[in-house]
Short mmCIF file of C-alpha atoms in Angstrom, two decimals:
data_model
loop_
_atom_site.label_atom_id
_atom_site.label_comp_id
_atom_site.label_asym_id
_atom_site.label_seq_id
_atom_site.Cartn_x
_atom_site.Cartn_y
_atom_site.Cartn_z
CA MET T 1436 100.72 20.83 35.89
CA SER T 1437 99.49 20.97 39.18
CA ALA T 1438 97.01 18.75 41.41
CA SER T 1439 94.05 21.33 40.92
CA GLU T 1440 94.56 21.51 37.18
CA PHE T 1441 95.22 18.08 36.91
CA PHE T 1442 92.39 16.68 38.79
CA LYS T 1443 89.52 19.58 37.07
CA LYS T 1444 89.93 17.59 33.19
CA PHE T 1445 90.14 14.19 35.84
CA ASP T 1446 86.14 12.94 35.31
CA LEU T 1447 87.60 11.14 39.04
CA THR T 1448 82.99 9.98 39.46
CA LEU T 1449 83.57 7.79 36.88
CA VAL T 1450 86.51 6.43 37.60
CA LEU T 1451 84.81 6.16 40.81
CA ALA T 1452 81.47 4.29 40.24
CA THR T 1453 83.47 2.22 37.23
CA ILE T 1454 86.62 0.62 39.89
CA SER T 1455 83.36 0.18 42.40
CA LEU T 1456 81.31 -1.97 40.16
CA ILE T 1457 84.80 -3.54 38.77
CA THR T 1458 85.18 -4.19 42.77
CA LEU T 1459 81.59 -5.71 43.17
CA GLY T 1460 81.74 -7.93 40.03
CA VAL T 1461 85.27 -9.68 41.57
CA PHE T 1462 83.85 -10.45 44.54
CA ALA T 1463 80.37 -11.64 42.82
CA ILE T 1464 81.83 -13.67 41.28
CA PHE T 1465 83.32 -14.78 43.12
CA SER T 1466 80.39 -15.69 45.78
CA ALA T 1467 78.80 -17.32 42.70
CA THR T 1468 81.25 -19.26 41.57
CA SER T 1469 83.01 -20.82 45.79
CA SER T 1470 81.66 -23.92 44.75
CA SER T 1471 82.87 -24.74 41.47
CA GLU T 1472 86.56 -25.84 40.72
CA PHE T 1473 88.03 -23.42 38.22
CA SER T 1474 86.76 -20.50 41.30
CA ASP T 1475 89.72 -19.20 41.55
CA GLN T 1476 89.82 -18.49 37.63
CA PHE T 1477 87.06 -16.60 37.37
CA TYR T 1478 87.81 -14.11 39.65
CA GLU T 1479 90.75 -13.77 40.08
CA ARG T 1480 90.25 -13.42 36.18
CA HIS T 1481 87.88 -10.34 35.96
CA MET T 1482 90.36 -9.14 38.76
CA ILE T 1483 93.20 -8.58 35.94
CA PHE T 1484 91.45 -7.49 32.86
CA GLY T 1485 89.59 -5.38 35.65
CA ILE T 1486 92.55 -3.69 36.37
CA ALA T 1487 94.14 -3.28 33.18
CA GLY T 1488 90.22 -2.10 31.83
CA VAL T 1489 91.40 0.61 34.04
CA VAL T 1490 94.76 0.95 32.77
CA MET T 1491 93.45 0.94 29.48
CA MET T 1492 90.98 3.72 29.98
CA LEU T 1493 92.60 6.62 30.94
CA VAL T 1494 94.93 5.78 29.35
CA ILE T 1495 92.38 6.14 26.11
CA SER T 1496 91.66 9.01 28.62
CA TYR T 1497 94.69 11.03 26.99
CA LEU T 1498 93.95 9.94 23.72
CA PRO T 1499 94.04 13.69 21.06
CA PRO T 1500 90.36 13.34 20.08
CA LYS T 1501 91.24 13.26 16.41
CA HIS T 1502 92.82 10.22 16.62
CA LEU T 1503 89.75 8.45 17.97
CA GLU T 1504 88.20 10.30 14.91
CA LYS T 1505 90.48 8.74 12.60
CA VAL T 1506 91.11 5.15 13.66
CA SER T 1507 87.31 4.53 14.24
CA SER T 1508 86.47 2.43 11.05
CA VAL T 1509 89.98 0.85 11.26
CA LEU T 1510 88.58 -0.16 14.00
CA TYR T 1511 84.38 -0.66 12.40
CA VAL T 1512 86.00 -3.61 9.33
CA LEU T 1513 88.23 -4.76 11.22
CA SER T 1514 85.31 -5.56 13.96
CA LEU T 1515 83.11 -6.86 10.42
CA LEU T 1516 86.77 -8.64 9.70
CA LEU T 1517 86.09 -10.75 13.28
CA LEU T 1518 83.20 -10.55 13.10
CA VAL T 1519 82.89 -12.83 9.52
CA SER T 1520 86.27 -14.71 10.73
CA VAL T 1521 84.32 -15.68 13.64
CA LEU T 1522 81.60 -17.46 12.24
CA ILE T 1523 84.17 -19.52 10.12
CA PHE T 1524 86.79 -20.41 12.38
CA GLY T 1525 84.62 -19.80 16.30
CA LYS T 1526 84.08 -22.83 19.03
CA LYS T 1527 80.51 -23.30 18.59
CA ILE T 1528 78.72 -22.77 22.86
CA SER T 1529 75.55 -23.46 22.91
CA GLY T 1530 74.25 -24.29 19.96
CA GLN T 1531 76.32 -20.09 18.98
CA ARG T 1532 79.04 -19.75 17.23
CA SER T 1533 80.39 -16.47 19.18
CA TRP T 1534 84.14 -16.94 20.27
CA PHE T 1535 87.45 -17.28 19.07
CA SER T 1536 88.77 -19.42 22.04
CA PHE T 1537 92.65 -19.46 23.25
CA GLY T 1538 93.48 -22.10 25.69
CA GLY T 1539 91.15 -20.93 28.59
CA PHE T 1540 90.62 -17.94 27.01
CA GLY T 1541 87.57 -17.34 24.62
CA ILE T 1542 87.23 -13.52 23.30
CA GLN T 1543 83.78 -12.86 21.52
CA PRO T 1544 84.36 -10.00 19.17
CA ALA T 1545 80.75 -8.83 18.69
CA GLU T 1546 81.46 -6.81 22.46
CA PHE T 1547 83.86 -4.74 20.98
CA ALA T 1548 82.16 -4.52 17.77
CA LYS T 1549 79.24 -2.47 19.75
CA VAL T 1550 82.61 -0.29 20.47
CA ALA T 1551 82.88 0.56 16.39
CA THR T 1552 79.90 0.28 15.63
CA VAL T 1553 78.94 3.65 18.13
CA MET T 1554 82.65 5.09 17.05
CA ILE T 1555 81.82 5.20 13.37
CA VAL T 1556 77.63 6.15 13.61
CA ALA T 1557 79.34 9.08 15.95
CA PHE T 1558 82.67 9.83 13.35
CA PHE T 1559 79.72 9.62 10.15
CA LEU T 1560 77.50 11.94 11.58
CA SER T 1561 80.69 14.31 13.03
CA LYS T 1562 81.77 14.75 9.73
CA ASP T 1563 81.08 17.85 7.45
CA SER T 1564 78.31 18.57 10.30
CA GLU T 1565 78.20 21.81 12.60
CA GLY T 1566 76.23 21.48 15.42
CA ARG T 1567 74.22 18.83 18.05
CA ASN T 1568 71.06 20.78 16.17
CA SER T 1569 71.78 20.45 12.74
CA LYS T 1570 68.81 18.44 11.25
CA LEU T 1571 69.64 14.90 9.78
CA GLY T 1572 68.05 14.08 6.84
CA LEU T 1573 67.09 10.49 4.89
CA LYS T 1574 70.08 9.62 3.29
CA ASP T 1575 72.15 10.19 6.11
CA THR T 1576 69.31 8.36 8.15
CA LEU T 1577 69.28 4.63 5.91
CA VAL T 1578 73.46 4.78 5.36
CA ILE T 1579 73.56 5.41 9.52
CA ALA T 1580 71.16 2.15 9.64
CA GLY T 1581 73.19 0.62 6.93
CA LEU T 1582 76.37 1.05 9.48
CA VAL T 1583 74.66 -0.50 12.59
CA LEU T 1584 72.25 -3.64 10.58
CA LEU T 1585 76.19 -4.71 8.77
CA PRO T 1586 76.53 -5.93 12.16
CA VAL T 1587 74.08 -7.19 12.84
CA ALA T 1588 73.26 -9.00 10.39
CA LEU T 1589 76.66 -10.90 10.74
CA ILE T 1590 75.95 -12.00 13.98
CA ALA T 1591 72.53 -12.70 13.21
CA LEU T 1592 74.27 -16.06 11.28
CA GLN T 1593 75.72 -16.78 14.77
CA PRO T 1594 73.50 -16.22 16.29
CA ASP T 1595 73.33 -14.23 19.48
CA THR T 1596 69.50 -12.37 19.32
CA GLY T 1597 69.97 -10.62 22.27
CA THR T 1598 73.97 -8.43 20.57
CA ASN T 1599 71.45 -7.66 18.38
CA LEU T 1600 69.81 -6.10 20.47
CA VAL T 1601 72.25 -3.77 21.78
CA PHE T 1602 73.12 -3.26 18.43
CA LEU T 1603 69.20 -1.53 17.50
CA SER T 1604 69.45 0.37 21.36
CA ILE T 1605 71.75 1.88 19.76
CA LEU T 1606 69.66 4.71 16.85
CA ILE T 1607 66.89 5.99 18.21
CA PRO T 1608 69.02 7.91 20.89
CA VAL T 1609 71.78 8.38 18.43
CA PHE T 1610 69.62 9.86 15.58
CA LEU T 1611 67.86 11.96 18.76
CA TRP T 1612 70.74 13.71 19.84
CA ALA T 1613 72.12 14.49 16.43
CA GLY T 1614 68.82 16.85 15.51
CA MET T 1615 66.60 13.13 13.06
CA PRO T 1616 62.84 14.58 13.32
CA ALA T 1617 59.82 12.95 14.95
CA PHE T 1618 58.31 11.76 12.19
CA PHE T 1619 61.89 8.84 11.10
CA ILE T 1620 61.64 8.72 14.92
CA VAL T 1621 58.22 8.17 14.99
CA ALA T 1622 58.44 6.05 11.87
CA LEU T 1623 61.07 3.29 13.73
CA ILE T 1624 59.43 3.18 16.65
CA ALA T 1625 56.13 2.61 15.65
CA PRO T 1626 56.33 -0.83 13.90
CA VAL T 1627 58.53 -2.05 16.75
CA ILE T 1628 55.64 -0.99 19.03
CA VAL T 1629 52.57 -2.02 16.89
CA ALA T 1630 54.66 -6.06 16.59
CA ILE T 1631 55.03 -6.75 20.36
CA SER T 1632 50.80 -5.40 20.81
CA ALA T 1633 50.31 -7.97 17.64
CA PHE T 1634 52.42 -10.67 19.53
CA LEU T 1635 50.45 -9.61 23.39
CA SER T 1636 46.90 -9.94 21.43
CA ASP T 1637 47.31 -13.22 21.40
CA ILE T 1638 47.25 -13.57 24.90
CA VAL T 1639 45.01 -10.13 25.79
CA GLY T 1640 43.10 -10.35 23.02
CA ASN T 1641 42.57 -9.38 19.18
CA TYR T 1642 41.18 -6.18 19.91
CA LEU T 1643 44.85 -4.64 21.43
CA LEU T 1644 46.82 -4.73 17.80
CA TYR T 1645 43.34 -2.88 15.75
CA VAL T 1646 43.53 -0.50 18.55
CA VAL T 1647 46.99 0.18 18.78
CA LEU T 1648 46.81 0.01 14.44
CA ALA T 1649 44.86 3.11 14.76
CA ILE T 1650 46.07 5.59 16.52
CA THR T 1651 49.87 5.15 15.38
CA ALA T 1652 47.80 5.50 11.63
CA ILE T 1653 45.90 8.76 13.73
CA GLY T 1654 49.41 10.07 15.66
CA ILE T 1655 51.32 9.38 11.94
CA PHE T 1656 49.27 11.35 9.86
CA LEU T 1657 48.74 14.09 11.87
CA PHE T 1658 52.63 14.42 10.48
CA LYS T 1659 53.64 17.32 7.79
CA GLU T 1660 55.53 15.26 6.17
CA LYS T 1661 54.56 14.26 1.91
CA GLN T 1662 52.49 11.24 1.60
CA TYR T 1663 53.62 8.41 0.26
CA LEU T 1664 55.99 9.35 3.55
CA LYS T 1665 53.33 8.56 5.44
CA ILE T 1666 51.67 5.78 3.94
CA GLY T 1667 54.43 4.02 3.88
CA VAL T 1668 55.56 4.05 7.47
CA ILE T 1669 51.42 2.48 8.01
CA VAL T 1670 52.65 -0.81 5.13
CA LEU T 1671 55.89 -1.32 7.29
CA CYS T 1672 53.25 -1.50 10.69
CA LEU T 1673 50.38 -3.87 9.50
CA ILE T 1674 53.66 -5.18 7.59
CA ALA T 1675 55.00 -6.02 11.65
CA GLY T 1676 51.73 -6.26 13.48
CA PHE T 1677 49.96 -9.10 10.32
CA GLY T 1678 53.64 -10.67 10.24
CA SER T 1679 54.41 -10.74 13.99
CA ASP T 1680 53.10 -14.56 13.91
CA TYR T 1681 55.27 -15.34 11.28
CA VAL T 1682 58.33 -13.93 12.76
CA TYR T 1683 56.80 -16.01 15.48
CA ASP T 1684 56.87 -19.30 13.67
CA HIS T 1685 60.18 -19.74 12.36
CA LEU T 1686 62.19 -18.69 15.55
CA GLU T 1687 64.31 -21.49 17.04
CA THR T 1688 62.24 -23.13 19.12
CA TYR T 1689 64.09 -21.90 22.90
CA GLN T 1690 63.41 -18.91 21.84
CA GLN T 1691 59.79 -19.29 21.76
CA LYS T 1692 59.65 -21.06 25.42
CA ARG T 1693 61.73 -18.19 26.27
CA ILE T 1694 59.43 -15.68 25.43
CA MET T 1695 56.66 -17.72 26.64
CA SER T 1696 58.50 -18.57 30.27
CA VAL T 1697 57.96 -14.35 30.37
CA PHE T 1698 53.90 -14.73 30.51
CA ASP T 1699 53.73 -17.87 32.77
CA PRO T 1700 57.44 -19.22 33.97
CA THR T 1701 55.68 -22.20 35.25
CA SER T 1702 54.53 -23.66 32.18
CA ASP T 1703 58.49 -24.86 31.19
CA PRO T 1704 59.10 -25.25 34.99
CA ARG T 1705 62.55 -27.32 34.26
CA GLY T 1706 63.10 -26.14 30.99
CA SER T 1707 62.96 -22.24 30.04
CA GLY T 1708 61.22 -21.09 32.59
CA TYR T 1709 64.00 -22.85 35.16
CA ASN T 1710 66.64 -19.35 35.32
CA VAL T 1711 62.75 -17.32 35.61
CA ILE T 1712 61.93 -18.82 38.23
CA GLN T 1713 64.35 -19.71 40.50
CA SER T 1714 66.26 -16.41 40.32
CA LYS T 1715 63.09 -14.83 41.13
CA VAL T 1716 62.98 -16.85 44.88
CA ALA T 1717 66.90 -15.32 44.78
CA ILE T 1718 66.11 -12.00 44.99
CA GLY T 1719 62.89 -12.45 46.63
CA SER T 1720 64.82 -14.26 49.56
CA GLY T 1721 67.28 -11.12 49.81
CA GLY T 1722 64.51 -9.42 51.84
CA LEU T 1723 65.16 -5.66 52.13
CA PHE T 1724 69.26 -6.46 53.47
CA GLY T 1725 69.97 -9.57 52.42
CA LYS T 1726 71.04 -13.10 53.77
CA GLY T 1727 74.45 -12.22 53.63
CA TYR T 1728 77.99 -11.83 51.51
CA MET T 1729 78.34 -16.48 50.80
CA GLN T 1730 74.83 -16.95 52.90
CA GLY T 1731 72.55 -17.19 49.73
CA THR T 1732 71.16 -19.85 49.72
CA GLN T 1733 69.92 -20.63 46.07
CA THR T 1734 73.28 -18.90 45.13
CA GLN T 1735 75.95 -21.76 47.10
CA LEU T 1736 74.13 -24.69 46.15
CA ASN T 1737 74.00 -23.46 42.33
CA PHE T 1738 70.00 -23.59 41.92
CA ILE T 1739 70.76 -20.64 38.92
CA PRO T 1740 72.96 -21.51 36.03
CA ALA T 1741 75.55 -18.78 34.88
CA GLN T 1742 74.88 -17.06 38.03
CA TRP T 1743 78.14 -15.66 36.80
CA THR T 1744 77.65 -14.16 33.88
CA ASP T 1745 74.30 -13.21 32.91
CA PHE T 1746 72.75 -14.08 36.42
CA ILE T 1747 74.91 -12.05 39.19
CA PHE T 1748 72.20 -10.07 39.63
CA CYS T 1749 70.48 -12.29 41.41
CA MET T 1750 73.05 -13.54 43.77
CA VAL T 1751 73.32 -8.66 44.41
CA GLY T 1752 69.51 -9.92 45.01
CA GLU T 1753 69.99 -13.25 47.65
CA GLU T 1754 73.06 -12.08 49.36
CA PHE T 1755 72.51 -7.87 49.48
CA GLY T 1756 68.83 -7.59 49.42
CA PHE T 1757 66.80 -4.69 48.55
CA ILE T 1758 68.78 -2.27 49.73
CA GLY T 1759 72.07 -3.43 48.08
CA SER T 1760 70.58 -3.94 44.73
CA VAL T 1761 68.99 -0.09 44.77
CA VAL T 1762 72.78 0.31 45.21
CA LEU T 1763 74.28 -0.87 42.61
CA ILE T 1764 71.12 0.64 40.38
CA ILE T 1765 72.52 4.02 41.14
CA LEU T 1766 76.27 2.37 40.68
CA TYR T 1767 74.55 2.69 36.58
CA LEU T 1768 72.29 5.91 36.80
CA VAL T 1769 75.55 7.31 37.87
CA ILE T 1770 77.64 6.12 35.01
CA VAL T 1771 74.75 6.89 32.60
CA ILE T 1772 73.70 10.16 34.37
CA LYS T 1773 77.98 11.59 33.41
CA LEU T 1774 77.77 9.90 30.32
CA ILE T 1775 75.65 12.06 29.51
CA ASN T 1776 76.78 15.01 30.86
CA ASN T 1777 79.33 14.56 29.40
CA GLY T 1778 78.45 14.19 25.87
CA TYR T 1779 76.63 17.61 26.37
CA ASN T 1780 79.47 19.23 27.11
CA ALA T 1781 81.72 18.09 24.81
CA ARG T 1782 82.95 20.27 22.12
CA SER T 1783 83.89 17.83 20.02
CA ARG T 1784 80.52 16.11 18.00
CA PHE T 1785 82.70 13.36 17.20
CA LEU T 1786 82.81 12.52 21.70
CA SER T 1787 79.61 13.81 22.18
CA LEU T 1788 77.83 12.07 20.01
CA ALA T 1789 80.18 8.58 21.40
CA CYS T 1790 78.91 9.33 24.37
CA ILE T 1791 74.74 9.51 24.08
CA GLY T 1792 75.98 5.69 21.64
CA PHE T 1793 77.28 4.33 25.23
CA ALA T 1794 75.13 5.61 27.84
CA SER T 1795 72.26 3.90 25.49
CA VAL T 1796 74.67 1.05 25.67
CA PHE T 1797 74.64 0.89 29.64
CA LEU T 1798 71.58 1.70 29.79
CA PHE T 1799 70.19 -1.19 27.77
CA HIS T 1800 71.82 -3.75 29.54
CA LEU T 1801 70.48 -2.93 32.49
CA PHE T 1802 67.43 -2.46 31.40
CA ILE T 1803 67.17 -6.01 29.15
CA ASN T 1804 69.97 -7.79 31.98
CA ILE T 1805 67.77 -6.88 35.16
CA GLY T 1806 64.41 -6.78 33.45
CA MET T 1807 65.62 -10.71 32.97
CA THR T 1808 66.77 -11.35 36.29
CA VAL T 1809 63.43 -10.37 37.20
CA GLY T 1810 60.88 -12.52 34.49
CA ILE T 1811 59.73 -9.13 33.04
CA LEU T 1812 61.63 -10.18 29.67
CA PRO T 1813 63.04 -12.20 28.17
CA VAL T 1814 66.18 -14.12 29.39
CA ILE T 1815 68.75 -13.06 26.21
CA GLY T 1816 71.93 -13.21 27.90
CA ILE T 1817 73.52 -9.98 28.03
CA PRO T 1818 75.60 -9.25 30.87
CA LEU T 1819 75.87 -6.84 33.30
CA PRO T 1820 78.38 -4.19 32.22
CA LEU T 1821 81.85 -4.70 34.28
CA LEU T 1822 79.94 -7.04 36.94
CA SER T 1823 79.20 -10.17 35.02
CA TYR T 1824 82.18 -12.51 34.31
CA GLY T 1825 83.66 -11.94 30.53
CA VAL T 1826 86.81 -10.60 29.68
CA SER T 1827 85.61 -8.62 26.16
CA SER T 1828 82.52 -7.72 28.13
CA LEU T 1829 84.72 -6.15 30.79
CA LEU T 1830 87.21 -4.76 28.00
CA SER T 1831 84.25 -3.02 26.33
CA PHE T 1832 83.09 -1.76 28.50
CA THR T 1833 86.28 0.50 29.87
CA ILE T 1834 86.94 1.30 26.03
CA MET T 1835 83.28 3.09 26.05
CA LEU T 1836 84.50 4.60 29.68
CA GLY T 1837 87.17 6.20 28.39
CA ILE T 1838 86.72 7.75 25.52
CA GLY T 1839 83.86 8.73 27.82
CA MET T 1840 86.35 10.21 29.89
CA ASN T 1841 88.09 12.34 26.55
CA ALA T 1842 85.13 14.37 26.17
CA TYR T 1843 85.06 14.85 29.90
CA ARG T 1844 88.89 16.05 29.87
CA ASN T 1845 88.34 18.07 26.37
CA ARG T 1846 85.18 19.34 27.48
CA ASN T 1847 86.60 23.57 26.69
CA ILE T 1848 88.67 22.37 23.50
CA VAL T 1849 86.66 22.99 20.35
CA PHE T 1850 87.26 20.01 17.79
#
């Protein structure tokens, strides 16, 4: 194979964006942990496993797509077994039993379950299906929802709300890509919107819930679907709206405080609001160009807990400023756009759906992580892909990108 033929099948843009983010992660973790006695462990591990992840990414890109399809069921079952095992044998950290501890390493099965779940959903949708525009029936929808909700239920027992939200974020983009009718998409989204409006009604006034319910009901009845389906969705919306208070009352106390701290961080400045306040101070003090590498006062004085994991964006904002933050976000958007583009051009329906699922995972992580660091979303413990410290997260994202590269490499082959 000539060099020109090699690069035609090699997704150089995706590789360079990945390597850039991992490299930035090494420097960011070094700065965020420079005052820690365990500093070397964090950035060195990120570098070593980052290299291993890129190698694994390249290897996966050359695997036959049919092999990836066949192994998806095995990986899914294995991920479920690991999720069950971690509930029994896992190490409890911060009230969550999410980790296997091996010496100085921690392995989080839920991170790899994200990959396996996207793959099994893509496999199921690609089986006995022709064309991207084929319609998705109610039976298929329920089966796929079950495939996603099974790991969600196991992760809820840990409990890990943030990771569960990632799994749920997979459903709608993949359903849309698979050709699900718009009515079913609305049926999935509407109860969530109503539930959020019900919570906001406690702050801005009860009228908000009633307005949203009225608009939702009118919109649903405009669809040309069977009456019982439309009534069923409206009933779900009513349950979501009036049951939100009940759900909120049964959340853990720390989860309630995190939600309330989004609207008023000063209500608990030394508790649930502390991270958000310090994070906003760090990012705001960075200005346009930042304070300079390893010159951030908030970062170097360790004002922000978990600043090398979930809050690593604060370090970027403080030391590299607005410009550095924008460059970082652009790199992520390059990856998301490439995954969507690779999915669009893939001749394999399995690879096409997998790419869309992985793109939604990346985009959800990006939106939630940055949203919580700037104080517009609750702190739910979601890492920034490839940048935050975490072996399981790093390897799972490089696996996703390897499959994305596989789609690019095989884009001219019909399966």
